[in-house]
PDB file of C-alpha atoms in Angstrom:
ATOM      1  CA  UNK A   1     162.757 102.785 121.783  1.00  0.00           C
ATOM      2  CA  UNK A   2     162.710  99.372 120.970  1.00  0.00           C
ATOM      3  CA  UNK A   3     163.660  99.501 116.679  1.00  0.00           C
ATOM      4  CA  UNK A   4     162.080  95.643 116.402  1.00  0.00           C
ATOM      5  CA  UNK A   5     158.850  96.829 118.596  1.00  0.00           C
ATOM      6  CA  UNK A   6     158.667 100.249 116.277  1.00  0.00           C
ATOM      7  CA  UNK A   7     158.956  98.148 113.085  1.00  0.00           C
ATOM      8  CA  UNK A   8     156.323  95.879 114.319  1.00  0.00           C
ATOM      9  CA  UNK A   9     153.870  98.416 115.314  1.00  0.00           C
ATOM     10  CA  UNK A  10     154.430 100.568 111.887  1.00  0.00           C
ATOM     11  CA  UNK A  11     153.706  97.082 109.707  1.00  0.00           C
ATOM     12  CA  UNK A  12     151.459  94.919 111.912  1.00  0.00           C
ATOM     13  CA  UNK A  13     148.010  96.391 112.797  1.00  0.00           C
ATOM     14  CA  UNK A  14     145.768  94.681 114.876  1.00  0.00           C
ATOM     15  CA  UNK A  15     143.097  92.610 113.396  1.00  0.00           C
ATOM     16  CA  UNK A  16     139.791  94.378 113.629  1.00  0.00           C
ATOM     17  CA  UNK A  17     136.620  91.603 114.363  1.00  0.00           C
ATOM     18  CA  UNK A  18     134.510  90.597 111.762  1.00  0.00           C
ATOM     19  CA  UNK A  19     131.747  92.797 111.824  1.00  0.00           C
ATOM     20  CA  UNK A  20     133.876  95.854 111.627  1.00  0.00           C
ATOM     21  CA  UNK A  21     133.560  96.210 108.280  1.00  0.00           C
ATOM     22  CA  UNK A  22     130.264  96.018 107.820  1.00  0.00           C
ATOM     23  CA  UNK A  23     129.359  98.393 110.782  1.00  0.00           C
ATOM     24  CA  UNK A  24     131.837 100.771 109.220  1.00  0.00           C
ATOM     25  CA  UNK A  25     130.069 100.573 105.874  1.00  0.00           C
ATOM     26  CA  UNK A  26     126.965 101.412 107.505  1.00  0.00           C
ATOM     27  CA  UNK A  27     128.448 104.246 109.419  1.00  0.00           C
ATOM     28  CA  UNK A  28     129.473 105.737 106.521  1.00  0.00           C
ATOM     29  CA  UNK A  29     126.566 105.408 104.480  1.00  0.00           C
ATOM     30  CA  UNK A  30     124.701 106.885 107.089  1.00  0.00           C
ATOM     31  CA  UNK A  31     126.686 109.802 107.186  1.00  0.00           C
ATOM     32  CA  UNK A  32     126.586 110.167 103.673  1.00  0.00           C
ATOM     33  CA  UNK A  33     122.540 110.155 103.895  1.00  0.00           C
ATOM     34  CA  UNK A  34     122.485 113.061 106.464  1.00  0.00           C
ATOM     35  CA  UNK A  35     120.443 116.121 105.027  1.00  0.00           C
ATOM     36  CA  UNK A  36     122.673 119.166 105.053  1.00  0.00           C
ATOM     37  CA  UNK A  37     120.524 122.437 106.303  1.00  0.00           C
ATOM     38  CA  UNK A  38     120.072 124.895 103.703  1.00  0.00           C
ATOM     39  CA  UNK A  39     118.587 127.588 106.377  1.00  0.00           C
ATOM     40  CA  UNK A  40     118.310 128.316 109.534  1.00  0.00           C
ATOM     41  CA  UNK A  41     116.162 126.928 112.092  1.00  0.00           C
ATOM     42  CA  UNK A  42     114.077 128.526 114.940  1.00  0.00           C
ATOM     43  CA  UNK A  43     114.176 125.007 116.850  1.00  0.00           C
ATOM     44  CA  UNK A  44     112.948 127.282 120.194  1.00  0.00           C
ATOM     45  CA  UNK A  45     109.722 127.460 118.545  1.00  0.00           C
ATOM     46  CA  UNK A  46     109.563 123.785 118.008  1.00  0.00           C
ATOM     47  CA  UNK A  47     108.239 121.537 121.087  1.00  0.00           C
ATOM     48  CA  UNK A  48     109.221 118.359 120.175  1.00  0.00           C
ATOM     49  CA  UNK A  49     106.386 115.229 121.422  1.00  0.00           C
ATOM     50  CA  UNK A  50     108.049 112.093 121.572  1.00  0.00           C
ATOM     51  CA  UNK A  51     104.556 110.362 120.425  1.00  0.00           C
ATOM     52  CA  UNK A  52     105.442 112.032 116.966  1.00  0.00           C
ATOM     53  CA  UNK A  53     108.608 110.025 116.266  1.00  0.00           C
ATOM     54  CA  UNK A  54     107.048 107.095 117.581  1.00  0.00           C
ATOM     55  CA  UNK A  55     103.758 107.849 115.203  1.00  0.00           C
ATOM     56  CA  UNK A  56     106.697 108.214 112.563  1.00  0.00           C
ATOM     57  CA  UNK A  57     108.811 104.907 113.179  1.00  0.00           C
ATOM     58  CA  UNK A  58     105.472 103.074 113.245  1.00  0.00           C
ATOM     59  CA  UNK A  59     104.641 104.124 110.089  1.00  0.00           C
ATOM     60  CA  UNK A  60     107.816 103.545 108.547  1.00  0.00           C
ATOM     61  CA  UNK A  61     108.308 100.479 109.802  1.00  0.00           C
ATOM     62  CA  UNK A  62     105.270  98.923 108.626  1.00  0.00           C
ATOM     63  CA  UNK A  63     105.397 100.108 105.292  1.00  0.00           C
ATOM     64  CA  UNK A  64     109.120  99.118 105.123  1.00  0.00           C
ATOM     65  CA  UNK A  65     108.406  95.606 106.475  1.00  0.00           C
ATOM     66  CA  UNK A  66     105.152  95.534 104.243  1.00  0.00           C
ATOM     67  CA  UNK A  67     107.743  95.838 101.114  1.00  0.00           C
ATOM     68  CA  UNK A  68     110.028  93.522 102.274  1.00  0.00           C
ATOM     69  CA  UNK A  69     107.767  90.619 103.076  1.00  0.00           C
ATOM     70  CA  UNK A  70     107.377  90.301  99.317  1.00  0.00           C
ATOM     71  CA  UNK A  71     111.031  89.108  98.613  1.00  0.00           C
ATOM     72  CA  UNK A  72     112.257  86.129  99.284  1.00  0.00           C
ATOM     73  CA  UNK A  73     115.469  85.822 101.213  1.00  0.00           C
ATOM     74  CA  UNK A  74     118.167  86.306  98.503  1.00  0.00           C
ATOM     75  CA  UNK A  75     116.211  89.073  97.008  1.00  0.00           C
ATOM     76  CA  UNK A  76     116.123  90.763 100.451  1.00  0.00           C
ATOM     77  CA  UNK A  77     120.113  90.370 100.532  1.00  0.00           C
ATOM     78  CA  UNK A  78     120.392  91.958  97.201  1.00  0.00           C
ATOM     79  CA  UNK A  79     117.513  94.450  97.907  1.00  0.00           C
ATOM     80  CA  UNK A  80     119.187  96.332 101.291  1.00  0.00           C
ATOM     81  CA  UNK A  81     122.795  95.623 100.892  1.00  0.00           C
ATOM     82  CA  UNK A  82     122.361  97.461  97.156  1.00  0.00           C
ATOM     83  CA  UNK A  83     120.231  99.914  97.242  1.00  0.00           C
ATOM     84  CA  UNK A  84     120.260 101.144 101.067  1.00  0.00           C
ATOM     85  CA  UNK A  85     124.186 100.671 101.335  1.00  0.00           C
ATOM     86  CA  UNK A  86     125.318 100.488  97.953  1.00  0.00           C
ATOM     87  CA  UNK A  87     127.346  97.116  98.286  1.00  0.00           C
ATOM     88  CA  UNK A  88     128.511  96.227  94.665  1.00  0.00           C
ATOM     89  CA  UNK A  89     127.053  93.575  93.048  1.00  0.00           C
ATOM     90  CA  UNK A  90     130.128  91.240  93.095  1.00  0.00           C
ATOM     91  CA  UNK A  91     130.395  91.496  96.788  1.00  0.00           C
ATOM     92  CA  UNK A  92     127.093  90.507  96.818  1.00  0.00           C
ATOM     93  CA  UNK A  93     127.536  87.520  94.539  1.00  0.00           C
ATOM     94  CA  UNK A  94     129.789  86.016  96.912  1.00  0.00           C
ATOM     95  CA  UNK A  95     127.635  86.429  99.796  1.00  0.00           C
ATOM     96  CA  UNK A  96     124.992  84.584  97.942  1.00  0.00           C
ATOM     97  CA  UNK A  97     127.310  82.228  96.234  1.00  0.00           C
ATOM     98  CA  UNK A  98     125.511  83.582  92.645  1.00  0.00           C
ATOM     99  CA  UNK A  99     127.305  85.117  89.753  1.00  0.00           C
ATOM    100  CA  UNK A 100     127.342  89.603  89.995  1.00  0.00           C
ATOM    101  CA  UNK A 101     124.551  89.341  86.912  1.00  0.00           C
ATOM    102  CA  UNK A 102     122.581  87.390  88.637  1.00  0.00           C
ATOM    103  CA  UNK A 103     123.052  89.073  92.047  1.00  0.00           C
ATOM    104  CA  UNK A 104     122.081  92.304  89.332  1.00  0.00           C
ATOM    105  CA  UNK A 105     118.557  90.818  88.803  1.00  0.00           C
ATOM    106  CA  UNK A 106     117.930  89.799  91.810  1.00  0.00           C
ATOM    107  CA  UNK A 107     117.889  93.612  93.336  1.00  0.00           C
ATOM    108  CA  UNK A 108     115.982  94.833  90.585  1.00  0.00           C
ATOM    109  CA  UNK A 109     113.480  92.308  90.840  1.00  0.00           C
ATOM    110  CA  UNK A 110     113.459  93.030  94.440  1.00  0.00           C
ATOM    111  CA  UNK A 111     113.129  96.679  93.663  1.00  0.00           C
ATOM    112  CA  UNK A 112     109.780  96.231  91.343  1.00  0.00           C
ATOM    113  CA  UNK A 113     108.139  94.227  93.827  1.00  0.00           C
ATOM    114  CA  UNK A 114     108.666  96.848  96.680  1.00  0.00           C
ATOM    115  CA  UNK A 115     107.206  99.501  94.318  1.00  0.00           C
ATOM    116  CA  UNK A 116     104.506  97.603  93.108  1.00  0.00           C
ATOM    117  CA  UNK A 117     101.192  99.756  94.888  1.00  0.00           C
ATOM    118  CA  UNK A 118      99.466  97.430  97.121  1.00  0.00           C
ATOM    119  CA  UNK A 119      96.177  95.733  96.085  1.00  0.00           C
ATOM    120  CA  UNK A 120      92.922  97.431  97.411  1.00  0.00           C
ATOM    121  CA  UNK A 121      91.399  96.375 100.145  1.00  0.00           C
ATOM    122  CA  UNK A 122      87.903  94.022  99.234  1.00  0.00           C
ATOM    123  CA  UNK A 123      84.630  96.710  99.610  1.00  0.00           C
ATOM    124  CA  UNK A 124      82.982  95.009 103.006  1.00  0.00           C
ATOM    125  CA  UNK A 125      79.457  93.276 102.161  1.00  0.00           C
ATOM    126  CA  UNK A 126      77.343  96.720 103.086  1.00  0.00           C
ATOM    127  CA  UNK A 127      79.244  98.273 100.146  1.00  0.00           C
ATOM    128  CA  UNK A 128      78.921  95.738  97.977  1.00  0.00           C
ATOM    129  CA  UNK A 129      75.499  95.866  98.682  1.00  0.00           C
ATOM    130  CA  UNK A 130      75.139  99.765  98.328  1.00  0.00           C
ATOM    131  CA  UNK A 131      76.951 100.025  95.507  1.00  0.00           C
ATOM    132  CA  UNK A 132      74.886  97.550  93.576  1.00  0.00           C
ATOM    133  CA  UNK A 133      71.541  99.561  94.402  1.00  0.00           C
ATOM    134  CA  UNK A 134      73.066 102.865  93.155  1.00  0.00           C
ATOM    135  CA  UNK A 135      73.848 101.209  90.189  1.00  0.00           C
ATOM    136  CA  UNK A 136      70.611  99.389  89.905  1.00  0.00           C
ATOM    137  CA  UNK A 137      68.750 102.278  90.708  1.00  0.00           C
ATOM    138  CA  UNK A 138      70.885 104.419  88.266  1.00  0.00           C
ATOM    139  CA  UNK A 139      70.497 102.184  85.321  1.00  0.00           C
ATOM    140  CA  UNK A 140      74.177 101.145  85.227  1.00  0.00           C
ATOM    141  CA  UNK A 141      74.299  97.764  83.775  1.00  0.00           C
ATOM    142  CA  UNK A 142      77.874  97.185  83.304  1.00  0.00           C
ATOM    143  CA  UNK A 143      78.251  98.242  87.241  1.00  0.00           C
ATOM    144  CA  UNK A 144      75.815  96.209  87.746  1.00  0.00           C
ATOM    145  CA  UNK A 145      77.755  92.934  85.764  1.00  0.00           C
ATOM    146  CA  UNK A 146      80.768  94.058  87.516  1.00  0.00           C
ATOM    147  CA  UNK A 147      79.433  93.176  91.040  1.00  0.00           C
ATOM    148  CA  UNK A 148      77.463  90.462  90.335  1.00  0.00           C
ATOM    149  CA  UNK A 149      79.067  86.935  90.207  1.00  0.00           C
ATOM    150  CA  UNK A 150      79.408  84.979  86.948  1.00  0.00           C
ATOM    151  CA  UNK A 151      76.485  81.975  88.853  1.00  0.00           C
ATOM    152  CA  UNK A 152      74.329  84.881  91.480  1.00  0.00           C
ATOM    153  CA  UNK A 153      70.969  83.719  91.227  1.00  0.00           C
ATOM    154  CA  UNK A 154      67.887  85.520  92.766  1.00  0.00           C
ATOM    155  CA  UNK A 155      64.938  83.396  94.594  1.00  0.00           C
ATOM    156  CA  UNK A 156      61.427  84.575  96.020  1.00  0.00           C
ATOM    157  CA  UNK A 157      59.678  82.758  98.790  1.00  0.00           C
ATOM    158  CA  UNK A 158      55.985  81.995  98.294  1.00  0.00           C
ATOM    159  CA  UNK A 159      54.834  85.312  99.811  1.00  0.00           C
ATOM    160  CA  UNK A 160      57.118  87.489  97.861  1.00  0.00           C
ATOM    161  CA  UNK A 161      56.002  85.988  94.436  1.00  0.00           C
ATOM    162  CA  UNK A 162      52.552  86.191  95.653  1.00  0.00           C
ATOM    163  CA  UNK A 163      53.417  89.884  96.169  1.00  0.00           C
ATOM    164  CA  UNK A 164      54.574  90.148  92.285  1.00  0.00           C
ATOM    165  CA  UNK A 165      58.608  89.301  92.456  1.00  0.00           C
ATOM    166  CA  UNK A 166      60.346  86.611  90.745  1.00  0.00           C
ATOM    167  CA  UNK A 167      60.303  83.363  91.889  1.00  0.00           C
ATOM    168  CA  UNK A 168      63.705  82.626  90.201  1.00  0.00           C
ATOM    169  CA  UNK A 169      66.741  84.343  88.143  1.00  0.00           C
ATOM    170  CA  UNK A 170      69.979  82.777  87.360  1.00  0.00           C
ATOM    171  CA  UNK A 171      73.268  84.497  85.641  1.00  0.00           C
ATOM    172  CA  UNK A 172      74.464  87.438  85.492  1.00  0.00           C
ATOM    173  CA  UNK A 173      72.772  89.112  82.536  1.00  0.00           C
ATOM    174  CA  UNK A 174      69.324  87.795  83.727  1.00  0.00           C
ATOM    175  CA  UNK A 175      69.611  89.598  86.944  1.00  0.00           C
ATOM    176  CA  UNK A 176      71.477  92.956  85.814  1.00  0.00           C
ATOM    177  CA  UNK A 177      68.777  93.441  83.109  1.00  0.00           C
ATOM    178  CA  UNK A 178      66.295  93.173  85.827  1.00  0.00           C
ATOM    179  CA  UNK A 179      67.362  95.657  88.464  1.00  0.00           C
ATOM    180  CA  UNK A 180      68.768  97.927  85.585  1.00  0.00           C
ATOM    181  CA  UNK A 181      66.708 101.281  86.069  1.00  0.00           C
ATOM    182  CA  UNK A 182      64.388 100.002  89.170  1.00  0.00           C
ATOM    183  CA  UNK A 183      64.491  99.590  92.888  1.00  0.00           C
ATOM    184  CA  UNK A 184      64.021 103.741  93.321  1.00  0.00           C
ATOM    185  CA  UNK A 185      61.781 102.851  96.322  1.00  0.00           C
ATOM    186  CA  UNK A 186      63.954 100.335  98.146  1.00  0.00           C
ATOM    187  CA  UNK A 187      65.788 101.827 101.621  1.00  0.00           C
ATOM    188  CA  UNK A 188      68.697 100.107 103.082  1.00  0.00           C
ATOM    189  CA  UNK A 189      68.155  97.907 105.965  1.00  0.00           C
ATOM    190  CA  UNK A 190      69.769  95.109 108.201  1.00  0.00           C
ATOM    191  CA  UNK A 191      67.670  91.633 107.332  1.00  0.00           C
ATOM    192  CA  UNK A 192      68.709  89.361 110.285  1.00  0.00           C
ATOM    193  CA  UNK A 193      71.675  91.222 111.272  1.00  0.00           C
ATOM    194  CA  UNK A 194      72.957  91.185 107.423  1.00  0.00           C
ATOM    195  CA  UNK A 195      72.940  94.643 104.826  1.00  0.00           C
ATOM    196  CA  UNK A 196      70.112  94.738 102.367  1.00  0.00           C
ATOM    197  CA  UNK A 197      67.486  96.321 100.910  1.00  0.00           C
ATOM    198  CA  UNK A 198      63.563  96.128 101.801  1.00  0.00           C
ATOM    199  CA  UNK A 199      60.771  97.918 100.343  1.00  0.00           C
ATOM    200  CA  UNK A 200      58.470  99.848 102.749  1.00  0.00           C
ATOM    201  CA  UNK A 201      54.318 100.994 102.545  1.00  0.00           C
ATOM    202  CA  UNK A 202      53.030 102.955 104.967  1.00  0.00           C
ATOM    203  CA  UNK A 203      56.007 102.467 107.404  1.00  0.00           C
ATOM    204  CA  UNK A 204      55.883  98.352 106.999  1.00  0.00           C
ATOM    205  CA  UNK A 205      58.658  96.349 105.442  1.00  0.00           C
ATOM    206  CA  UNK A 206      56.697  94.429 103.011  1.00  0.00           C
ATOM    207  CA  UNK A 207      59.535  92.639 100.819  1.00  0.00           C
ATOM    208  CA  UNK A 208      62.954  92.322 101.709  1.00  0.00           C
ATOM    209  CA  UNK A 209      65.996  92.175  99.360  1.00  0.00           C
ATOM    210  CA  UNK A 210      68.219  89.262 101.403  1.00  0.00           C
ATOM    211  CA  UNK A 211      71.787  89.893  99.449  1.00  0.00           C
ATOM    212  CA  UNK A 212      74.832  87.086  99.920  1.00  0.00           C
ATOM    213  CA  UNK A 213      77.996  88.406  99.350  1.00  0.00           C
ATOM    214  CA  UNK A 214      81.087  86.829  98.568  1.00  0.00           C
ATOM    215  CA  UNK A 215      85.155  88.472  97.503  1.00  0.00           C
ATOM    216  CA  UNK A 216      82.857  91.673  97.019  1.00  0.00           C
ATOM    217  CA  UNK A 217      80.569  90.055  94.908  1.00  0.00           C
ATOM    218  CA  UNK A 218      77.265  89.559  95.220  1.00  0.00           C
ATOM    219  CA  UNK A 219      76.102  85.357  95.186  1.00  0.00           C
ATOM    220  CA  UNK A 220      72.647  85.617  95.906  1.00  0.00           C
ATOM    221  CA  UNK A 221      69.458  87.651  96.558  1.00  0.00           C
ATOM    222  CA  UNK A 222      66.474  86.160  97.967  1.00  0.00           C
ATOM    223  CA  UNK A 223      63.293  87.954  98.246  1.00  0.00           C
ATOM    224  CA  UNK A 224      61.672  87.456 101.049  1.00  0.00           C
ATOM    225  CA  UNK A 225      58.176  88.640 102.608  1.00  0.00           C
ATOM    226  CA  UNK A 226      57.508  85.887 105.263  1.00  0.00           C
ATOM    227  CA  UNK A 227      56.342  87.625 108.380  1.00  0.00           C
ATOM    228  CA  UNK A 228      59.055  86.181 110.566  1.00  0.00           C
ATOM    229  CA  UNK A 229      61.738  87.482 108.192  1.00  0.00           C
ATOM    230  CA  UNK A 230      60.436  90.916 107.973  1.00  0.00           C
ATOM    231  CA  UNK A 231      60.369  91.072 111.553  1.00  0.00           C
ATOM    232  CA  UNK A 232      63.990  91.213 111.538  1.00  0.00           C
ATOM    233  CA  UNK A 233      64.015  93.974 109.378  1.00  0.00           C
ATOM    234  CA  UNK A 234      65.874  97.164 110.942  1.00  0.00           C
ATOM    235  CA  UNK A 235      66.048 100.632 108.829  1.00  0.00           C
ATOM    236  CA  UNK A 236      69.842 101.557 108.463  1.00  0.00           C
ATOM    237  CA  UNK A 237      71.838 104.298 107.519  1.00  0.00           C
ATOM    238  CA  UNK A 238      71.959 105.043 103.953  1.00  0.00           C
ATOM    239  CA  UNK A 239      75.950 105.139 102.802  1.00  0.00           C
ATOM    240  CA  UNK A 240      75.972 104.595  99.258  1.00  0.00           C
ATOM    241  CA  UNK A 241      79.018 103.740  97.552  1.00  0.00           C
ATOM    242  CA  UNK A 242      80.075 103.714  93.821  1.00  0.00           C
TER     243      UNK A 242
END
C-alpha cells in the first residue's frame, strides 16, 4: 500500500455538497421526532384507505400554511429553522445577517402570531338578520345595539305608514328601543331574493321588513307594503341564530 495514498485518505475527506448539512440536520431531527410504541399493535385489524392520509395532509397543510402566511419572510426563517429543527439562534443570525437577540425575537414573534386563534368568520346576512329578530322579539336591547350599525336608519313607504309603521328612524338607540320586546308576529321570508321579515293576516304578506346588511351589521330596514314588493315575498325557513 501506497504510505502517501494511506496518509492522504486518513487526513483528507472528500468535500460533501452544500446541502449536506442541512439535509443531515433534517434527517436527524426527524428521527429524533419518531414516536416510540409503548404497546403492541394489531395492525391486521387495521385496513389502511389511502383517502385518510390524504384527508390528513390536507388538513395539515392548510392549517400549517394558514400559520405561516402571517410571518413575513425573516420571521418564517426564524420560525421553522428554530422551532421545527432547533437551529440555534446564532446560526440563524448569520443566515439573516441580524444579531442572535434579534434572530431570538424574531421566532417568538413568529411563534405568537401562529398561535394567535383565527378571527371568526362574519355571520352571512340571513343570520344577521335572524339574530336581530330573536333579540328584538326577546327584548334584548344591548343585542340588539350590538348588530345594529352606529348610522342604520329605518324608512316606511307610503303604504306601510298608512298601515301604522314609521315613516322614519335614525341611530342606533332610536331603532333598538323600538323593536325591543315586539315583532312576536313577524315570520322570516325572502323580500326580492334578500332575508327578512314580513308580517302575515290571513295567509297575506301585508308589511315587509326589507333589512340591508353590511360586515354583519344591519344598515337599513325599510318597511315596505307596496303591492309589487309584497309580491316578491316568499315564506322561508325559520333558522334563528343568537
Amino acid at each position: 500500500m501506497d504510505p502517501v495514498a494511506h496518509l492522504r485518505g486518513r487526513h483528507r475527506q472528500p468535500r460533501r455538497p452544500a446541502h449536506d448539512g442541512p439535509t443531515r440536520l433534517c434527517l436527524d431531527r426527524l428521527r429524533a421526532r419518531t414516536p416510540v410504541p409503548t404497546e403492541d399493535i394489531d395492525t391486521a385489524a387495521i385496513v389502511a384507505d389511502p383517502a385518510d392520509d390524504v384527508v390528513l395532509a390536507d388538513t395539515v397543510g392548510v392549517a400549517l400554511q394558514a400559520g405561516l402566511d402571517r410571518l413575513s419572510p425573516k420571521e418564517r426563517v426564524a420560525f421553522v429553522l428554530h422551532d421545527s429543527f432547533g437551529v440555534e439562534f446564532s446560526t440563524i443570525a448569520s443566515i439573516l445577517d441580524t444579531n442572535p437577540a434579534a434572530a431570538r425575537q424574531l421566532a417568538s414573534r413568529s411563534r405568537a402570531k401562529v398561535r394567535q386563534p383565527q378571527p371568526q368568520d362574519a355571520l352571512d346576512d340571513w343570520q344577521v338578520v335572524d339574530a336581530f329578530m330573536a333579540a328584538a322579539r326577546e327584548g334584548e336591547f344591548a343585542r340588539l345595539l350590538e348588530l345594529l350599525a352606529p348610522d342604520a336608519i329605518v324608512e316606511g313607504d307610503a303604504t306601510a305608514v298608512l298601515i301604522g309603521t314609521p315613516a322614519r328612524m335614525a341611530g342606533q338607540g332610536e331603532i333598538a328601543e323600538f323593536f325591543n320586546g315586539s315583532a312576536h308576529a313577524a315570520l322570516p321570508v325572502f323580500v326580492g331574493g334578500r332575508a327578512g321579515y314580513a308580517w302575515f293576516h290571513q295567509g297575506q304578506a301585508k308589511v315587509a321588513f326589507d333589512f340591508t346588511v353590511d360586515e354583519s351589521a344591519v344598515t337599513r330596514i325599510d318597511f315596505r307594503a307596496d303591492p309589487e314588493i309584497l309580491a316578491t315575498v316568499v315564506r322561508r325557513r325559520d333558522q334563528s341564530v343568537r
